[in-house]
């Protein structure tokens, strides 16, 4: 059952009407974007309570995305680790291979109702770009995807997929040539083409209402998980684990469980070469609060407030900020944020692939690596749910190159 | 009266429109900036906008982005920008200096601590482009406490309620962004700017400057007929980029451009 309108399981109290999660979030953009964001917020508020919109969203999630995604007991992998029983929420089985499509399907429906005829998006690993190009193709509208030049090199397959779907992929050469620069460039496009353009942000960051809106479209992950684990185990899990770049797959899983204090929540950031080396992408573990990309949140920044370059094996986690709701969950103590190194993620990638026949994305592999550690210290009666946020096909070239294998 | 108020009052009594050039501090290298500011004042600048370099200038086009990157390659921090203003003030006690940039460097410093340091250095106003009035209460209070004006943007998308809201919190002058887009683009439509300014003046007594898209004497003169100040940025920053390898030529070249704009503006008054 995929009832997107049923949001009763989650706290839903935050953000406030101006988009604040405690001291985080808000709307920090130039004046030109304030009116378009008001317009977007009004449409989002209206349609989230509109039964016709929700019915269409439910149909798309069922028939186009392929929801509900299974909750799968990874028995061999759990046995090999020898601790808690680990369930995988199979977002990798969604159309286009990741959780990103849950959000782009929802925002596309909004775009159509708002009369927008052009879609733009930023992308890191390319999963959100592909998911945006997919819904644009289905709507028959123009789609422009901004992608850092460095990411274009390491995610060539997704770049080609976007082009096959009719999207224009614009290579962003400024700054660190990764996701944050793609976001800057998409914002510049939006401010120039506000009248006809809908900007589909792919994560729970950006100015209000994006963090709340993207969360609400992704919360289907947690709502399904709740029903599925109750059906399979008759109780809630002991722990949830998900990787966090901007944090949309994580918030999607976490949000419907926030009021269930018996469920521990772990967000896993990209530790790169190790947080102690400074070469990482773990703002919640090792950053400080600041303002970037329209919201106040934890950032990777120097003491002068300049954003510093991040490092991660996975393009989708290679981002110096994080969604403001995660910043709030960290400060409130409700969720715990940890970092996993590139090498640990690689090892978990191989481990899951070999024991379960499931090839996870490198982003997801960070969550899996932490779940391994966590499970090992728990007992067989305990349950962990890991969000298997995306599949690893896109990363095969990267992994081969890292291991010195020529394809 | 603040330096900004004094300057606009003088200009009004002379029936002249202000010319406000923008350059990024430390572009293309730190030692260029102070001599350049003096040269622009000598060439006819009435107020100065000094850009604070930021790693992620979301509201700027490629020209000012590149300027930020050049300045940041010399590690120009907000502290150094204040040092430049302090040095400028040793010789020039009257020309208002407005810092323009993004919120995060100020946020990280701390509003009150920054405001104290900026006032002491001789800063007169600050415009943080990604800080709308809705989020600005603490910021404007900290600036007001040290008599620094908080300058705010208005845009073609701003309706009457936003004009009122911005006018309530702004001081010094208002900065009207002439078109929907980023700095350095060229979509200037003077007649639509003119009708928007008429609307805006119903809500504010503050002087109104117009920026974005002013590329030459002709566009400067057109805007000067309807605005209290003409703000010119990307054209000057492009010249800085072209002369990055010959910094000695920067002050005189930009001064020549400023004096050309000055002449075009003054012909209209």
XYZ file of C-alpha atoms in Angstrom:
676
model
C 0.000 0.000 0.000
C 1.342 3.401 -0.920
C -0.706 6.063 0.684
C 1.346 9.225 0.328
C -1.260 11.321 2.115
C -0.922 9.308 5.314
C 1.635 11.268 7.256
C 0.302 10.451 10.713
C 3.287 8.341 11.752
C 5.681 11.295 11.691
C 6.030 14.269 13.975
C 5.449 16.679 11.101
C 5.703 19.632 13.477
C 8.825 21.036 11.894
C 9.732 23.143 10.116
C 7.914 26.291 11.256
C 6.100 28.291 8.630
C 9.282 30.045 7.533
C 11.168 26.777 7.152
C 13.117 26.678 10.405
C 14.167 23.449 12.112
C 15.221 25.012 15.388
C 17.977 27.438 14.421
C 18.587 25.648 11.109
C 16.905 25.909 7.715
C 15.147 29.102 6.690
C 15.381 30.880 3.393
C 18.654 32.637 2.551
C 18.411 33.703 -1.069
C 18.610 36.892 -3.080
C 15.425 38.944 -3.302
C 14.623 37.857 -6.864
C 13.943 34.302 -5.655
C 11.740 35.193 -2.686
C 8.515 35.546 -4.681
C 9.063 32.353 -6.726
C 9.751 30.448 -3.487
C 6.537 31.839 -1.991
C 4.711 30.692 -5.098
C 6.253 27.227 -4.864
C 5.434 26.984 -1.164
C 1.817 27.950 -1.774
C 1.486 25.261 -4.455
C 3.185 22.658 -2.262
C 0.957 23.474 0.743
C -2.132 23.349 -1.431
C -1.426 20.109 -3.261
C -0.065 18.138 -0.330
C -3.624 18.240 1.055
C -5.328 17.829 -2.302
C -6.834 14.320 -2.657
C -6.660 14.444 -6.452
C -2.950 15.322 -6.390
C -2.240 12.621 -3.824
C -4.167 10.037 -5.848
C -2.127 10.867 -8.936
C 1.095 10.729 -6.916
C 0.127 7.343 -5.488
C -0.608 6.028 -8.992
C 2.744 7.251 -10.300
C 4.606 5.783 -7.340
C 2.906 2.425 -7.864
C 2.918 2.125 -11.653
C 5.860 4.251 -12.788
C 8.300 4.002 -9.881
C 7.314 0.462 -8.885
C 6.414 1.029 -5.243
C 6.233 -0.296 -2.673
C 9.875 -1.288 -2.728
C 10.546 -4.564 -0.886
C 11.978 -4.803 2.592
C 14.457 -7.643 2.275
C 16.016 -9.684 5.062
C 19.716 -9.990 4.207
C 20.107 -13.319 5.945
C 23.465 -14.506 4.622
C 25.066 -11.120 5.131
C 23.600 -10.868 8.653
C 24.867 -14.361 9.495
C 28.315 -13.553 8.166
C 28.494 -10.472 10.376
C 27.093 -12.508 13.248
C 25.004 -9.977 15.133
C 21.713 -8.204 14.550
C 19.398 -9.185 11.728
C 19.743 -6.663 8.924
C 16.884 -5.696 6.634
C 17.457 -3.733 3.452
C 14.883 -1.267 2.156
C 15.276 -1.849 -1.557
C 15.146 1.638 -3.060
C 17.646 0.340 -5.611
C 14.742 -1.525 -7.221
C 12.886 1.686 -8.035
C 12.685 2.814 -11.633
C 16.027 4.503 -12.488
C 17.750 2.634 -9.681
C 17.606 4.867 -6.618
C 15.341 6.695 -4.192
C 15.700 9.948 -6.138
C 12.699 9.203 -8.370
C 10.263 9.387 -5.396
C 10.963 13.103 -5.210
C 11.218 13.944 -8.897
C 7.858 12.276 -9.619
C 6.279 14.429 -6.903
C 7.938 17.685 -7.962
C 7.080 16.999 -11.609
C 3.398 16.786 -10.702
C 3.740 20.121 -8.912
C 5.579 21.639 -11.882
C 2.766 20.641 -14.222
C 0.108 22.110 -11.966
C 2.113 25.334 -11.721
C 2.245 25.556 -15.514
C 6.024 25.318 -15.770
C 7.350 24.088 -19.099
C 11.040 23.685 -18.348
C 12.778 21.619 -15.683
C 16.255 22.154 -14.296
C 18.173 20.103 -11.760
C 21.608 19.745 -10.188
C 23.213 16.376 -9.805
C 26.246 14.836 -8.131
C 26.337 11.103 -8.803
C 23.871 11.600 -11.617
C 21.031 9.674 -9.961
C 18.958 12.778 -9.363
C 19.831 14.050 -12.842
C 18.618 10.788 -14.365
C 15.478 10.844 -12.223
C 14.786 14.441 -13.300
C 15.471 13.718 -16.975
C 13.137 10.729 -16.675
C 10.155 12.685 -15.390
C 10.848 15.482 -17.892
C 10.830 12.980 -20.756
C 7.550 11.590 -19.501
C 6.044 15.093 -19.261
C 7.469 16.085 -22.625
C 9.245 19.190 -21.296
C 12.754 20.554 -21.714
C 15.259 19.445 -19.076
C 18.650 20.949 -18.254
C 20.877 19.212 -15.698
C 23.866 20.936 -14.118
C 26.708 18.639 -13.144
C 30.222 19.358 -11.931
C 32.918 18.657 -14.515
C 34.661 16.300 -12.104
C 31.452 14.330 -11.542
C 30.833 14.130 -15.292
C 34.148 12.300 -15.569
C 33.463 9.821 -12.779
C 29.804 9.163 -13.637
C 29.970 8.820 -17.418
C 27.218 6.211 -17.591
C 24.668 8.438 -15.898
C 25.647 11.371 -18.118
C 24.904 9.248 -21.155
C 21.621 8.056 -19.645
C 20.504 11.657 -19.157
C 21.371 12.483 -22.754
C 19.460 9.427 -23.990
C 16.480 10.764 -22.052
C 16.705 14.011 -24.003
C 18.215 16.174 -21.276
C 20.951 18.728 -21.801
C 23.807 18.101 -19.373
C 25.758 21.269 -18.623
C 29.298 20.789 -17.355
C 30.056 23.145 -14.444
C 33.680 24.246 -14.448
C 33.629 26.746 -11.574
C 34.833 26.234 -8.005
C 35.511 22.642 -7.015
C 33.638 21.347 -10.124
C 31.377 19.097 -8.036
C 27.848 19.049 -6.640
C 27.953 22.351 -4.740
C 29.018 24.197 -7.879
C 26.283 22.448 -9.880
C 23.788 23.721 -7.302
C 25.141 27.284 -7.643
C 24.775 27.081 -11.400
C 21.252 25.668 -11.254
C 20.263 28.545 -8.937
C 21.704 31.013 -11.470
C 19.662 29.404 -14.238
C 16.535 29.507 -12.091
C 16.859 33.195 -11.201
C 17.241 33.951 -14.919
C 14.336 31.786 -16.142
C 11.877 31.954 -13.258
C 8.816 32.527 -15.405
C 8.767 29.146 -17.151
C 11.214 27.033 -15.118
C 10.739 24.631 -12.219
C 13.892 23.823 -10.263
C 13.763 20.246 -8.941
C 16.226 20.183 -6.035
C 17.302 16.617 -5.406
C 17.960 16.689 -1.711
C 16.545 17.971 1.570
C 18.625 21.154 1.406
C 18.134 24.542 -0.231
C 15.770 27.351 0.748
C 12.353 26.698 2.305
C 10.172 24.902 1.217
C 12.618 22.471 -0.429
C 13.902 20.662 2.711
C 10.346 20.000 3.913
C 8.918 19.289 0.473
C 11.616 16.830 -0.571
C 11.334 15.129 2.822
C 7.588 14.747 2.402
C 8.057 13.153 -1.023
C 10.757 10.809 0.335
C 8.965 9.900 3.573
C 7.158 7.159 1.636
C 10.354 5.127 2.302
C 9.898 5.218 6.069
C 6.140 4.800 5.973
C 6.429 1.628 3.894
C 9.282 0.359 6.065
C 7.131 0.759 9.140
C 4.271 -1.274 7.701
C 6.601 -3.897 6.254
C 8.635 -4.487 9.396
C 5.441 -4.687 11.465
C 4.114 -7.309 9.042
C 7.362 -9.280 8.995
C 8.574 -8.956 12.584
C 5.583 -7.617 14.462
C 7.629 -4.772 15.930
C 9.644 -1.695 15.086
C 13.358 -2.030 14.300
C 16.027 -1.273 16.911
C 18.030 0.889 14.558
C 17.812 2.684 11.220
C 20.903 3.359 9.127
C 21.203 5.507 6.001
C 23.924 7.414 4.202
C 23.843 11.216 4.297
C 25.127 13.549 1.609
C 22.420 16.177 1.411
C 20.385 13.587 3.271
C 17.196 12.871 1.302
C 17.203 9.071 1.436
C 18.076 9.239 5.136
C 15.355 11.705 6.065
C 12.905 9.688 3.969
C 13.598 6.628 6.088
C 14.014 8.438 9.413
C 11.162 10.894 9.408
C 8.229 8.554 10.105
C 10.199 7.109 13.075
C 11.293 10.347 14.730
C 8.702 10.097 17.501
C 9.579 6.430 18.197
C 12.321 6.944 20.726
C 13.052 3.211 21.000
C 14.295 3.263 17.386
C 17.916 4.432 17.222
C 18.753 6.551 14.175
C 22.169 6.629 12.512
C 23.157 8.864 9.596
C 26.398 7.940 7.867
C 28.533 10.641 6.292
C 31.399 10.262 3.854
C 34.632 10.035 5.828
C 36.816 10.115 2.692
C 40.409 9.429 3.709
C 39.365 9.733 7.364
C 37.864 12.677 9.243
C 41.221 13.277 10.968
C 42.898 13.907 7.570
C 40.574 16.781 6.660
C 39.892 15.057 3.323
C 36.256 14.079 3.787
C 32.647 15.204 3.313
C 31.300 14.940 6.838
C 29.917 18.342 7.912
C 27.787 16.910 10.740
C 30.731 14.989 12.202
C 33.426 17.599 11.672
C 31.891 20.840 10.368
C 30.299 23.908 11.910
C 27.069 25.883 11.397
C 26.855 28.401 8.582
C 24.717 29.554 5.673
C 24.969 28.093 2.179
C 22.582 27.307 -0.663
C 19.625 28.984 0.940
C 19.672 27.457 4.422
C 21.489 27.515 7.736
C 23.071 24.153 8.485
C 26.340 22.388 9.255
C 28.987 23.086 6.640
C 32.507 22.224 5.693
C 33.992 25.699 5.943
C 37.189 27.413 6.966
C 37.391 29.915 9.831
C 36.761 32.768 7.394
C 33.466 31.281 6.256
C 34.661 30.072 2.861
C 33.306 26.689 1.809
C 36.094 24.139 1.592
C 36.485 21.345 -0.891
C 35.183 17.973 0.080
C 36.487 14.557 -0.711
C 34.612 11.320 -1.137
C 34.849 8.257 -3.302
C 31.142 8.719 -3.985
C 29.994 11.702 -6.030
C 26.580 11.667 -4.363
C 28.031 12.312 -0.896
C 30.649 14.812 -2.066
C 28.823 17.870 -0.741
C 29.959 20.392 1.923
C 26.495 20.954 3.429
C 23.653 18.812 4.686
C 19.900 19.180 4.983
C 18.869 21.434 7.904
C 16.603 18.798 9.436
C 19.667 16.582 9.912
C 21.449 19.492 11.598
C 18.482 19.778 13.929
C 18.326 16.005 14.565
C 22.015 16.087 15.444
C 21.769 19.011 17.865
C 18.595 17.651 19.465
C 20.362 14.343 20.014
C 17.595 12.337 18.316
C 19.931 11.024 15.614
C 23.592 10.046 15.708
C 25.882 10.909 12.825
C 29.022 8.949 12.057
C 31.588 8.865 9.246
C 32.733 5.935 7.129
C 35.953 6.043 5.136
C 36.248 5.380 1.393
C 38.069 2.111 2.057
C 35.412 0.880 4.505
C 32.660 1.670 2.004
C 34.515 -0.255 -0.704
C 34.833 -3.241 1.556
C 31.103 -3.201 2.377
C 30.309 -2.917 -1.318
C 32.140 -6.175 -1.989
C 30.749 -7.868 1.062
C 27.096 -7.257 0.191
C 27.646 -8.034 -3.500
C 29.246 -11.395 -2.710
C 26.917 -12.565 0.064
C 23.570 -11.298 -1.200
C 23.956 -10.771 -4.932
C 23.002 -7.128 -4.498
C 25.394 -4.538 -5.889
C 24.887 -1.305 -3.918
C 25.801 2.232 -4.947
C 29.007 3.589 -3.398
C 26.902 6.130 -1.492
C 24.803 3.332 0.001
C 27.939 1.331 0.760
C 28.770 3.891 3.459
C 25.517 3.030 5.262
C 26.210 -0.685 4.828
C 29.715 -0.345 6.281
C 28.356 1.321 9.401
C 25.560 -1.255 9.669
C 28.231 -3.988 9.694
C 29.948 -2.347 12.669
C 26.691 -1.710 14.472
C 25.270 -5.198 13.872
C 28.422 -6.874 15.132
C 27.819 -5.357 18.570
C 24.148 -6.357 18.706
C 22.438 -9.712 19.162
C 20.329 -11.887 16.902
C 17.051 -10.721 18.372
C 17.747 -7.189 17.312
C 16.819 -5.625 13.989
C 18.542 -3.031 11.842
C 16.984 -1.506 8.731
C 19.434 -0.056 6.214
C 18.172 2.113 3.397
C 19.593 0.524 0.259
C 19.244 3.861 -1.458
C 20.672 3.023 -4.893
C 22.164 0.371 -7.068
C 25.830 0.208 -7.960
C 25.848 -0.220 -11.728
C 26.835 3.428 -12.190
C 29.915 2.900 -10.007
C 31.381 -0.142 -11.737
C 33.876 1.940 -13.743
C 34.982 3.851 -10.644
C 35.475 0.669 -8.662
C 37.393 -1.030 -11.454
C 39.661 2.001 -11.815
C 40.312 2.154 -8.057
C 41.266 -1.501 -8.060
C 43.527 -1.079 -11.075
C 41.377 -3.157 -13.383
C 41.048 -2.130 -17.017
C 37.625 -2.877 -18.499
C 24.174 61.920 9.586
C 25.963 58.954 8.117
C 28.405 59.342 5.256
C 25.847 57.697 2.950
C 23.103 60.162 3.936
C 25.448 63.119 3.602
C 26.565 62.014 0.162
C 23.046 61.476 -1.179
C 21.925 64.819 0.292
C 24.819 66.622 -1.422
C 24.027 64.970 -4.728
C 20.371 65.826 -4.432
C 21.131 69.473 -3.793
C 23.300 69.459 -6.920
C 20.591 67.572 -8.845
C 23.087 64.826 -9.704
C 22.821 61.055 -9.793
C 25.302 58.998 -7.821
C 27.769 56.712 -9.560
C 28.677 53.617 -7.554
C 31.388 51.377 -9.000
C 31.785 47.824 -7.713
C 35.032 45.880 -7.561
C 35.894 42.732 -5.659
C 38.390 43.295 -2.851
C 41.733 41.699 -3.559
C 41.067 41.162 -7.261
C 43.332 40.323 -8.993
C 45.725 40.763 -6.055
C 45.378 42.452 -2.656
C 47.717 45.430 -3.168
C 45.699 46.704 -6.144
C 42.486 47.446 -4.271
C 43.193 50.573 -2.201
C 44.943 52.548 -4.972
C 42.111 51.489 -7.288
C 39.455 52.810 -4.891
C 41.211 56.179 -4.673
C 41.568 56.332 -8.460
C 37.858 55.657 -8.950
C 36.908 58.365 -6.470
C 39.174 60.818 -8.285
C 37.476 59.832 -11.545
C 34.009 60.620 -10.213
C 32.735 57.757 -8.076
C 30.392 59.033 -5.360
C 30.151 55.873 -3.271
C 32.123 52.624 -3.488
C 30.918 49.053 -3.420
C 33.573 46.628 -2.344
C 32.852 42.973 -2.992
C 33.793 40.490 -0.275
C 35.107 37.370 -2.015
C 33.080 34.216 -1.409
C 33.640 30.673 -2.590
C 30.037 30.185 -3.719
C 28.676 33.435 -5.165
C 25.262 32.074 -6.164
C 23.754 35.369 -7.318
C 26.702 36.345 -9.500
C 27.511 35.595 -13.097
C 30.803 34.213 -14.421
C 32.650 37.568 -14.375
C 32.268 38.177 -10.628
C 32.627 34.475 -9.840
C 36.030 34.587 -11.512
C 36.911 37.735 -9.543
C 36.096 35.895 -6.310
C 38.305 33.014 -7.380
C 41.205 35.361 -8.196
C 40.897 37.090 -4.816
C 40.528 33.815 -2.943
C 43.645 32.471 -4.630
C 45.402 35.150 -2.514
C 43.376 34.074 0.561
C 41.618 37.420 0.861
C 39.460 37.139 3.983
C 36.807 39.435 5.411
C 39.434 40.596 7.946
C 41.688 41.697 5.110
C 38.820 43.450 3.373
C 38.347 45.520 6.532
C 42.076 46.236 6.552
C 41.725 47.603 3.015
C 38.847 49.862 4.075
C 40.884 51.070 7.060
C 43.796 51.912 4.770
C 41.474 53.684 2.312
C 40.015 55.764 5.157
C 43.419 57.142 6.101
C 43.226 59.383 3.036
C 39.507 59.523 2.292
C 37.190 60.448 5.146
C 34.084 61.221 3.087
C 33.412 58.660 0.351
C 30.983 56.035 1.632
C 32.147 52.421 1.388
C 29.581 49.632 1.151
C 30.590 46.011 1.490
C 28.714 43.637 -0.774
C 28.873 39.890 -0.448
C 27.291 36.796 1.021
C 26.216 36.108 4.559
C 28.443 33.212 5.575
C 31.734 35.062 6.215
C 29.830 37.491 8.493
C 27.837 34.658 10.069
C 31.008 32.793 10.985
C 32.690 35.910 12.394
C 29.595 36.769 14.480
C 27.299 39.705 13.650
C 28.162 41.878 16.632
C 31.912 41.256 16.522
C 31.991 41.888 12.784
C 29.886 45.042 13.066
C 32.232 46.514 15.676
C 35.288 45.773 13.547
C 33.648 47.066 10.359
C 32.541 50.329 11.959
C 35.996 50.848 13.382
C 37.529 50.266 9.922
C 35.251 52.875 8.356
C 32.590 50.786 6.604
C 29.331 52.659 6.027
C 26.967 50.042 4.699
C 26.685 46.338 4.023
C 24.663 44.371 1.521
C 24.536 40.599 1.994
C 22.737 39.370 -1.101
C 21.540 36.072 0.366
C 19.998 37.655 3.470
C 16.373 38.659 2.868
C 14.570 40.797 5.485
C 12.754 37.711 6.819
C 16.028 36.354 8.234
C 17.730 39.673 8.941
C 16.448 40.912 12.308
C 19.559 40.060 14.353
C 21.851 41.180 11.562
C 20.262 44.592 11.055
C 20.124 45.168 14.819
C 23.865 44.497 15.094
C 24.629 46.852 12.191
C 22.303 49.549 13.441
C 23.994 49.496 16.852
C 27.198 50.738 15.202
C 25.492 52.997 12.617
C 26.237 50.780 9.637
C 23.441 50.870 7.079
C 21.903 47.578 5.992
C 21.312 47.802 2.263
C 18.704 45.458 0.770
C 17.836 44.324 -2.712
C 14.563 44.686 -4.532
C 13.877 42.905 -7.789
C 11.404 42.701 -10.662
C 9.716 39.840 -8.783
C 9.150 41.965 -5.652
C 5.474 42.805 -5.257
C 4.010 45.604 -3.191
C 4.089 43.668 0.072
C 7.772 42.859 -0.397
C 8.537 46.468 -1.256
C 6.938 47.477 2.039
C 8.738 44.786 4.010
C 12.147 45.616 2.543
C 11.619 49.355 2.978
C 10.887 48.802 6.655
C 14.253 47.221 7.407
C 16.536 48.929 4.894
C 18.599 52.014 5.554
C 21.077 54.064 3.527
C 19.624 53.311 0.118
C 17.767 50.556 -1.718
C 19.403 48.511 -4.432
C 17.041 47.671 -7.281
C 18.142 44.681 -9.376
C 17.137 45.672 -12.896
C 16.282 42.212 -14.252
C 15.746 38.592 -13.348
C 19.162 37.059 -13.594
C 22.710 37.171 -12.313
C 25.279 39.959 -12.404
C 26.895 40.596 -15.746
C 23.949 39.576 -17.920
C 22.438 42.203 -20.213
C 18.683 42.253 -20.212
C 18.246 45.855 -19.137
C 14.768 47.164 -19.971
C 14.717 50.773 -18.803
C 10.980 51.302 -19.183
C 10.095 48.355 -16.932
C 12.687 49.508 -14.401
C 11.174 52.964 -14.510
C 7.638 51.798 -13.750
C 8.872 49.581 -10.931
C 10.814 52.488 -9.386
C 7.696 54.663 -9.487
C 5.866 51.991 -7.550
C 8.745 51.584 -5.129
C 8.972 55.280 -4.333
C 5.457 55.121 -2.902
C 6.871 52.975 -0.106
C 10.194 54.596 0.687
C 11.940 57.889 1.148
C 15.321 56.232 0.740
C 17.410 56.859 -2.373
C 17.150 54.047 -4.911
C 20.159 52.736 -6.782
C 19.862 50.528 -9.848
C 22.344 47.825 -10.702
C 22.733 44.797 -12.997
C 23.059 45.232 -16.746
C 24.621 48.711 -16.921
C 27.349 48.235 -19.482
C 28.275 51.619 -20.929
C 27.676 55.359 -20.938
C 24.404 54.996 -22.801
C 22.809 52.533 -20.385
C 24.242 54.480 -17.432
C 22.658 57.688 -18.746
C 19.299 55.969 -19.275
C 19.277 54.650 -15.726
C 20.532 57.965 -14.308
C 17.346 59.670 -15.505
C 15.182 57.487 -13.281
C 17.404 56.394 -10.355
C 19.271 58.108 -7.515
C 22.350 55.977 -8.115
C 23.824 53.994 -10.971
C 25.705 50.872 -9.879
C 28.272 49.417 -12.273
C 30.094 46.158 -11.555
C 30.754 43.502 -14.148
C 32.074 45.937 -16.786
C 34.787 47.081 -14.378
C 35.514 43.584 -13.138
C 35.951 42.406 -16.753
C 38.633 45.055 -17.178
C 40.312 43.840 -13.999
C 40.319 40.336 -15.434
C 41.885 41.517 -18.690
C 44.610 43.354 -16.782
C 45.297 40.657 -14.196
C 48.824 40.291 -15.594
C 49.450 44.051 -15.682
C 48.218 45.277 -12.287
C 50.049 48.630 -12.666
C 47.633 49.594 -15.411
C 44.481 48.757 -13.439
C 43.836 52.037 -11.542
C 44.250 54.277 -14.588
C 42.246 52.024 -16.914
C 39.312 51.648 -14.554
C 39.460 55.344 -13.682
C 39.077 56.155 -17.370
C 35.975 53.949 -17.531
C 34.539 55.532 -14.394
C 35.094 59.030 -15.712
C 33.409 58.074 -18.996
C 30.378 56.829 -17.063
C 30.456 59.959 -14.909
C 30.369 62.206 -17.975
C 27.489 60.243 -19.499
C 25.498 60.433 -16.272
C 26.146 64.139 -15.715
C 24.917 64.993 -19.214
C 21.481 63.811 -18.166
C 21.161 66.045 -15.137
